[in-house]
Short mmCIF file of C-alpha atoms and ligand atoms in Angstrom, two decimals:
data_model
loop_
_atom_site.label_atom_id
_atom_site.label_comp_id
_atom_site.label_asym_id
_atom_site.label_seq_id
_atom_site.Cartn_x
_atom_site.Cartn_y
_atom_site.Cartn_z
CA UNK A 645 108.45 53.66 282.71
CA UNK A 646 111.53 54.20 285.41
CA UNK A 647 109.41 56.92 287.26
CA UNK A 648 110.72 59.79 285.49
CA UNK A 649 108.37 62.20 284.17
CA UNK A 650 110.25 63.23 279.96
CA UNK A 651 108.21 65.78 279.12
CA UNK A 652 108.23 66.42 275.25
CA UNK A 653 110.55 69.66 276.26
CA UNK A 654 113.00 67.60 278.77
CA UNK A 655 113.18 65.53 275.69
CA UNK A 656 113.99 67.83 273.02
CA UNK A 657 116.60 69.29 275.25
CA UNK A 658 118.53 66.42 276.46
CA UNK A 659 118.45 65.59 272.35
CA UNK A 660 119.54 69.15 271.43
CA UNK A 661 122.80 68.34 273.85
CA UNK A 662 123.69 65.95 271.49
CA UNK A 663 125.02 68.56 268.99
CA UNK A 664 126.96 71.47 270.67
CA UNK A 665 126.02 74.04 267.91
CA UNK A 666 122.58 73.57 268.65
CA UNK A 667 120.83 77.17 269.82
CA UNK A 668 118.08 75.96 271.22
CA UNK A 669 116.02 77.69 268.33
CA UNK A 670 114.64 74.18 267.47
CA UNK A 671 113.58 73.58 270.84
CA UNK A 672 111.77 76.37 270.37
CA UNK A 673 110.07 75.46 267.44
CA UNK A 674 109.04 71.97 268.37
CA UNK A 675 107.36 73.84 271.92
CA UNK A 676 105.56 76.43 269.13
CA UNK A 677 104.00 72.96 267.49
CA UNK A 678 103.33 71.26 270.30
CA UNK A 679 101.67 74.48 271.61
CA UNK A 680 99.86 74.51 268.19
CA UNK A 681 98.77 70.98 267.99
CA UNK A 682 96.98 71.37 272.01
CA UNK A 683 94.88 73.74 270.80
CA UNK A 684 93.97 72.28 267.93
CA UNK A 685 93.55 69.06 269.94
CA UNK A 686 91.47 71.17 272.09
CA UNK A 687 88.65 72.41 269.62
CA UNK A 688 88.96 68.47 267.84
CA UNK A 689 87.73 67.29 271.35
CA UNK A 690 84.87 69.58 271.65
CA UNK A 691 84.23 70.03 268.21
CA UNK A 692 81.36 68.17 268.62
CA UNK A 693 79.52 70.70 271.01
CA UNK A 694 80.63 73.39 269.36
CA UNK A 695 79.33 75.32 265.79
CA UNK A 696 83.02 74.34 264.56
CA UNK A 697 81.68 71.12 263.02
CA UNK A 698 80.34 70.86 259.43
CA UNK A 699 82.15 72.65 256.44
CA UNK A 700 83.39 76.51 255.92
CA UNK A 701 81.61 76.55 252.26
CA UNK A 702 84.99 77.25 250.41
CA UNK A 703 87.04 73.82 248.63
CA UNK A 704 90.72 74.16 249.27
CA UNK A 705 93.73 73.68 246.22
CA UNK A 706 92.61 69.82 246.43
CA UNK A 707 89.13 70.40 245.55
CA UNK A 708 88.22 69.54 248.73
CA UNK A 709 85.50 71.07 250.87
CA UNK A 710 87.08 72.49 253.52
CA UNK A 711 85.89 71.93 257.00
CA UNK A 712 86.18 74.78 259.69
CA UNK A 713 88.43 72.17 262.07
CA UNK A 714 90.62 71.94 258.61
CA UNK A 715 90.66 76.03 258.54
CA UNK A 716 91.30 76.25 262.02
CA UNK A 717 94.41 73.97 261.92
CA UNK A 718 95.93 75.40 259.46
CA UNK A 719 95.63 79.39 260.87
CA UNK A 720 96.65 77.89 264.74
CA UNK A 721 99.56 76.29 263.20
CA UNK A 722 99.96 79.55 260.88
CA UNK A 723 100.21 81.36 263.30
CA UNK A 724 102.03 79.87 266.13
CA UNK A 725 105.25 79.49 263.73
CA UNK A 726 105.25 83.04 261.88
CA UNK A 727 106.31 85.25 264.60
CA UNK A 728 108.96 83.07 266.64
CA UNK A 729 111.91 84.47 264.52
CA UNK A 730 112.68 80.61 263.74
CA UNK A 731 110.97 80.23 260.48
CA UNK A 732 111.49 81.88 257.13
CA UNK A 733 108.81 79.95 254.87
CA UNK A 734 106.15 77.72 255.42
CA UNK A 735 103.88 75.41 253.19
CA UNK A 736 100.34 73.90 254.20
CA UNK A 737 98.25 71.10 252.14
CA UNK A 738 95.39 73.76 252.96
CA UNK A 739 97.26 76.52 251.47
CA UNK A 740 97.53 77.00 247.75
CA UNK A 741 101.00 78.95 247.95
CA UNK A 742 103.58 79.45 250.60
CA UNK A 743 103.15 80.89 253.59
CA UNK A 744 105.54 83.91 253.91
CA UNK A 745 106.40 84.96 257.62
CA UNK A 746 105.04 88.79 257.69
CA UNK A 747 107.48 91.50 257.09
CA UNK A 748 107.05 92.95 261.04
CA UNK A 749 108.07 89.64 262.24
CA UNK A 750 112.39 88.28 262.34
CA UNK A 751 113.30 85.05 259.69
CA UNK A 752 114.92 82.65 260.99
CA UNK A 753 116.55 79.31 259.37
CA UNK A 754 113.94 76.76 259.28
CA UNK A 755 111.19 75.84 257.16
CA UNK A 756 107.70 73.81 258.24
CA UNK A 757 105.68 72.12 255.84
CA UNK A 758 102.31 70.71 257.37
CA UNK A 759 98.85 68.56 256.40
CA UNK A 760 97.27 70.70 259.71
CA UNK A 761 94.44 68.34 259.92
CA UNK A 762 94.47 65.12 257.66
CA UNK A 763 91.25 62.64 257.52
CA UNK A 764 88.83 65.54 258.48
CA UNK A 765 86.70 64.37 256.31
CA UNK A 766 86.01 61.28 259.27
CA UNK A 767 85.85 64.56 261.99
CA UNK A 768 81.60 64.87 262.52
CA UNK A 769 81.69 60.59 262.37
CA UNK A 770 84.48 61.05 265.70
CA UNK A 771 87.10 59.44 263.61
CA UNK A 772 91.10 59.77 264.96
CA UNK A 773 92.63 62.37 263.16
CA UNK A 774 95.72 64.12 262.95
CA UNK A 775 98.75 66.66 261.92
CA UNK A 776 101.29 65.68 259.96
CA UNK A 777 104.46 67.90 259.75
CA UNK A 778 108.37 68.21 258.48
CA UNK A 779 111.25 70.24 259.60
CA UNK A 780 114.17 71.52 257.26
CA UNK A 781 116.84 73.64 257.27
CA UNK A 782 116.78 76.51 254.47
CA UNK A 783 118.60 76.41 251.29
CA UNK A 784 117.82 80.10 250.36
CA UNK A 785 120.91 82.87 251.53
CA UNK A 786 119.78 83.79 255.08
CA UNK A 787 118.56 87.20 255.58
CA UNK A 788 115.57 87.15 252.89
CA UNK A 789 112.17 85.77 253.05
CA UNK A 790 112.25 81.61 252.17
CA UNK A 791 110.76 80.84 248.83
CA UNK A 792 109.49 77.64 247.12
CA UNK A 793 112.61 76.31 246.84
CA UNK A 794 113.36 76.00 250.78
CA UNK A 795 109.65 73.79 250.49
CA UNK A 796 110.74 71.30 247.38
CA UNK A 797 113.63 69.98 249.27
CA UNK A 798 114.24 65.85 249.19
CA UNK A 799 112.62 63.97 252.39
CA UNK A 800 115.86 62.88 252.73
CA UNK A 801 116.71 66.40 253.82
CA UNK A 802 114.14 66.47 257.23
CA UNK A 803 115.73 67.77 260.49
CA UNK A 804 112.77 66.43 261.86
CA UNK A 805 109.80 64.73 260.87
CA UNK A 806 106.30 64.31 263.21
CA UNK A 807 102.48 63.68 263.47
CA UNK A 808 99.94 64.30 266.27
CA UNK A 809 96.88 62.03 266.72
CA UNK A 810 93.76 63.31 268.28
CA UNK A 811 92.65 60.23 269.22
CA UNK A 812 90.90 58.36 272.52
CA UNK A 813 94.27 60.75 273.49
CA UNK A 814 96.23 63.27 271.93
CA UNK A 815 99.53 62.06 271.17
CA UNK A 816 102.73 63.69 269.16
CA UNK A 817 105.17 61.03 267.67
CA UNK A 818 108.47 62.79 266.03
CA UNK A 819 112.06 62.23 265.18
CA UNK A 820 114.72 64.01 264.43
CA UNK A 821 116.77 60.99 263.18
CA UNK A 822 117.82 59.81 266.17
CA UNK A 823 115.04 56.66 266.90
CA UNK A 824 111.18 57.70 266.79
CA UNK A 825 109.33 58.91 269.90
CA UNK A 826 105.81 59.10 271.70
CA UNK A 827 104.75 61.37 273.67
CA UNK A 828 100.88 61.03 275.14
CA UNK A 829 99.31 64.34 275.93
CA UNK A 830 98.15 64.69 279.65
CA UNK A 831 95.16 67.02 279.83
CA UNK A 832 95.32 67.79 283.51
CA UNK A 833 98.65 69.75 282.86
CA UNK A 834 98.48 70.23 279.32
CA UNK A 835 102.53 68.82 278.59
CA UNK A 836 103.20 66.17 276.18
CA UNK A 837 104.57 62.95 278.38
CA UNK A 838 106.98 60.45 277.36
CA UNK A 839 105.15 57.34 276.64
CA UNK A 840 106.94 55.57 273.56
CA UNK A 841 110.46 55.66 274.46
CA UNK A 842 112.14 54.63 270.94
CA UNK A 843 109.15 53.29 269.28
CA UNK A 844 110.19 50.21 266.28
CA UNK A 845 107.96 48.84 263.79
CA UNK A 846 107.76 44.49 263.49
CA UNK A 847 109.77 43.38 260.55
CA UNK A 848 106.70 41.75 259.36
CA UNK A 849 102.77 42.34 260.06
CA UNK A 850 99.52 41.07 259.96
CA UNK A 851 97.62 44.02 258.95
CA UNK A 852 97.05 45.31 255.38
CA UNK A 853 95.38 48.36 254.74
CA UNK A 854 94.46 49.99 251.35
CA UNK A 855 90.81 51.39 249.87
CA UNK A 856 89.82 48.03 248.14
CA UNK A 857 86.92 49.66 246.55
CA UNK A 858 88.99 50.95 243.96
CA UNK A 859 90.44 47.58 243.11
CA UNK A 860 89.39 47.79 239.63
CA UNK A 861 91.34 50.52 238.92
CA UNK A 862 94.91 49.72 240.25
CA UNK A 863 97.67 48.19 237.63
CA UNK A 864 97.50 44.30 237.41
CA UNK A 865 101.24 43.67 239.87
CA UNK A 866 98.88 45.58 242.97
CA UNK A 867 95.78 43.68 242.31
CA UNK A 868 98.08 40.12 241.92
CA UNK A 869 99.74 41.79 245.25
CA UNK A 870 96.03 42.12 247.66
CA UNK A 871 94.82 38.44 245.69
CA UNK A 872 98.27 36.82 247.36
CA UNK A 873 97.74 38.25 250.87
CA UNK A 874 94.18 37.72 251.26
CA UNK A 875 94.59 33.37 250.07
CA UNK A 876 94.80 30.46 252.98
CA UNK A 877 98.24 29.75 253.46
CA UNK A 878 98.86 29.04 257.14
CA UNK A 879 102.44 28.56 256.36
CA UNK A 880 102.82 31.92 254.95
CA UNK A 881 100.50 33.50 257.71
CA UNK A 882 97.68 34.24 255.17
CA UNK A 883 95.06 35.84 254.82
CA UNK A 884 96.79 39.11 255.99
CA UNK A 885 94.20 41.05 258.38
CA UNK A 886 92.69 44.00 256.54
CA UNK A 887 92.33 47.51 258.60
CA UNK A 888 91.56 50.61 257.35
CA UNK A 889 90.09 53.63 258.64
CA UNK A 890 90.49 56.17 255.65
CA UNK A 891 92.21 58.69 258.33
CA UNK A 892 96.03 58.07 257.28
CA UNK A 893 97.29 59.22 260.37
CA UNK A 894 95.31 56.58 262.19
CA UNK A 895 95.98 53.97 259.66
CA UNK A 896 99.67 54.47 259.88
CA UNK A 897 100.05 55.20 263.65
CA UNK A 898 97.70 51.77 264.05
CA UNK A 899 100.78 49.92 262.11
CA UNK A 900 103.45 51.61 262.78
CA UNK A 901 103.14 50.07 267.22
CA UNK A 902 101.53 46.64 265.48
CA UNK A 903 103.28 46.07 262.28
CA UNK A 904 102.06 46.09 258.62
CA UNK A 905 101.75 47.64 255.46
CA UNK A 906 100.09 50.63 254.33
CA UNK A 907 98.80 51.51 250.62
CA UNK A 908 97.59 54.00 248.57
CA UNK A 909 98.35 53.14 244.73
CA UNK A 910 97.76 54.98 241.68
CA UNK A 911 95.19 53.96 239.77
CA UNK A 912 92.70 55.44 236.87
CA UNK A 913 91.12 57.63 238.88
CA UNK A 914 94.62 58.86 240.25
CA UNK A 915 97.29 58.44 238.18
CA UNK A 916 99.56 59.66 240.27
CA UNK A 917 98.34 58.54 243.69
CA UNK A 918 95.87 60.75 246.09
CA UNK A 919 98.60 61.59 248.83
CA UNK A 920 100.75 64.65 249.02
CA UNK A 921 104.62 64.38 248.93
CA UNK A 922 105.28 66.73 251.27
CA UNK A 923 103.12 66.84 253.55
CA UNK A 924 102.38 63.29 254.12
CA UNK A 925 104.71 60.54 252.27
CA UNK A 926 108.01 62.48 253.47
CA UNK A 927 107.64 62.99 256.59
CA UNK A 928 105.76 59.61 257.64
CA UNK A 929 108.90 58.26 255.49
CA UNK A 930 110.96 59.68 257.37
CA UNK A 931 109.41 58.46 261.14
CA UNK A 932 109.31 54.44 259.40
CA UNK A 933 112.86 54.42 258.29
CA UNK A 934 113.52 55.66 261.78
CA UNK A 935 111.25 53.26 263.30
CA UNK A 936 113.24 50.22 261.16
CA UNK A 937 110.11 50.11 258.54
CA UNK A 938 110.20 51.25 254.68
CA UNK A 939 108.26 53.46 252.55
CA UNK A 940 108.46 53.68 248.96
CA UNK A 941 106.36 55.30 245.70
CA UNK A 942 106.51 51.59 243.51
CA UNK A 943 109.93 52.73 241.91
CA UNK A 944 112.30 54.19 244.62
CA UNK A 945 112.03 55.49 247.94
CA UNK A 946 109.96 58.16 249.16
CA UNK A 947 112.76 59.78 250.84
CA UNK A 948 114.36 60.20 247.40
CA UNK A 949 112.10 61.63 245.19
CA UNK A 950 112.38 64.83 244.06
CA UNK A 951 109.76 67.53 244.57
CA UNK A 952 108.80 69.36 241.81
CA UNK A 953 105.79 71.49 243.13
CA UNK A 954 104.06 71.80 246.39
CA UNK A 955 100.75 69.66 246.38
CA UNK A 956 102.72 66.83 244.18
CA UNK A 957 100.96 63.61 244.45
CA UNK A 958 102.82 60.09 245.25
CA UNK A 959 101.90 56.64 245.32
CA UNK A 960 102.66 55.55 248.71
CA UNK A 961 103.51 51.94 250.06
CA UNK A 962 104.83 52.00 253.80
CA UNK A 963 104.80 49.96 256.29
CA UNK A 964 107.31 46.74 257.97
CA UNK A 965 110.51 46.00 256.09
CA UNK A 966 109.43 42.56 255.04
CA UNK A 967 106.04 43.42 254.14
CA UNK A 968 107.35 45.80 251.73
CA UNK A 969 110.44 43.33 250.00
CA UNK A 970 107.58 41.60 249.36
CA UNK A 971 105.46 43.62 247.77
CA UNK A 972 108.39 45.04 245.72
CA UNK A 973 108.64 41.41 244.36
CA UNK A 974 105.20 41.95 242.79
CA UNK A 975 105.69 45.62 241.61
CA UNK A 976 108.61 44.11 239.57
CA UNK A 977 106.64 41.37 238.42
CA UNK A 978 109.37 38.89 239.81
CA UNK A 979 105.81 37.19 241.72
CA UNK A 980 102.78 35.81 240.48
CA UNK A 981 100.21 34.34 242.01
CA UNK A 982 99.47 30.80 240.91
P1 P6P B 980 90.10 57.31 250.28
C1 P6P B 980 92.12 61.52 253.59
O1 P6P B 980 91.33 62.56 252.74
C2 P6P B 980 92.71 61.00 253.20
O2 P6P B 980 93.56 62.26 252.68
C3 P6P B 980 93.84 60.42 253.81
O3 P6P B 980 93.56 60.76 255.46
C4 P6P B 980 93.27 58.71 254.04
O4 P6P B 980 94.24 57.87 254.26
C5 P6P B 980 92.95 59.12 252.44
O5 P6P B 980 92.93 60.25 251.90
C6 P6P B 980 92.12 57.83 252.43
O6 P6P B 980 91.72 58.04 250.60
O7 P6P B 980 90.31 57.50 248.74
O8 P6P B 980 90.65 55.75 250.69
O9 P6P B 980 88.91 57.26 250.85
#
């Protein structure tokens, strides 16, 4: 590194200078998201010492038990974003319906959708978890509250996507369409500092991430692909290494940096897959494409899917371009395992 300390705020301002029409409102919005993630990071890292581990006794729209930290992260993001005058509506993986801006606050032109604390079932075991977010411009007329229509936009329309991983260190990774940048939180002065400029994911990886306990529930082409990548063949660098934490942001972040493929296929148990299009697949697809990788649902590019409902699930195959291309050969049954 050149010795210069580039904070997230400085990076966003320098990025925004590339847009003559930029008003600084996006910079404020990103700073609010970063502030919320610092609060969440503090509580995730203190969870073991405070009475915020464990469950709230309630169940979310996904039918999953809500952890206290899930609820805290959701409320923290909402409170950080609902009053700044930059948003017109929000949607969260933890909230059944859209989150309107309270009447007493001004409306803005941005829409923010997020998974406040993905992978939270792992929290009690101290496994890294994460926040995932997307920012869109509103599509409904200004001056009125945003609506579900503003949230149901194709991933192609994202103006920003990012995630925060609360692990051995807290990192915020984001793109606005000009490359992918990673910032590490320096807890000594509470700033996100540029640590991974212009992240590019390897064209081909050595890692595959999938929950193989569902093998019998997958469609045949997926079974064929997994059998193929596990066969021993030095000439084609097989078998690949299996790495699966069960926390999407952790599995994705590792594969983004090292190369590889993450798969969450449809199955008899989850015919549309398990992961959510708005809060997980779209933001990570924007990031991986900006890093030179690919993301598909088995039939098309994730970013081209037209969402029909807030909590829509999707199959997700995401990672290194060559690994996705090989998978596509199996999914189109062009390739059979001998
Ligand atoms: P499974 C966590 O609950 C999550 O939503 C993602 O973070 C993770 O990738 C996936 O589910 C794990 O699902 O079915 O393998 O336990």
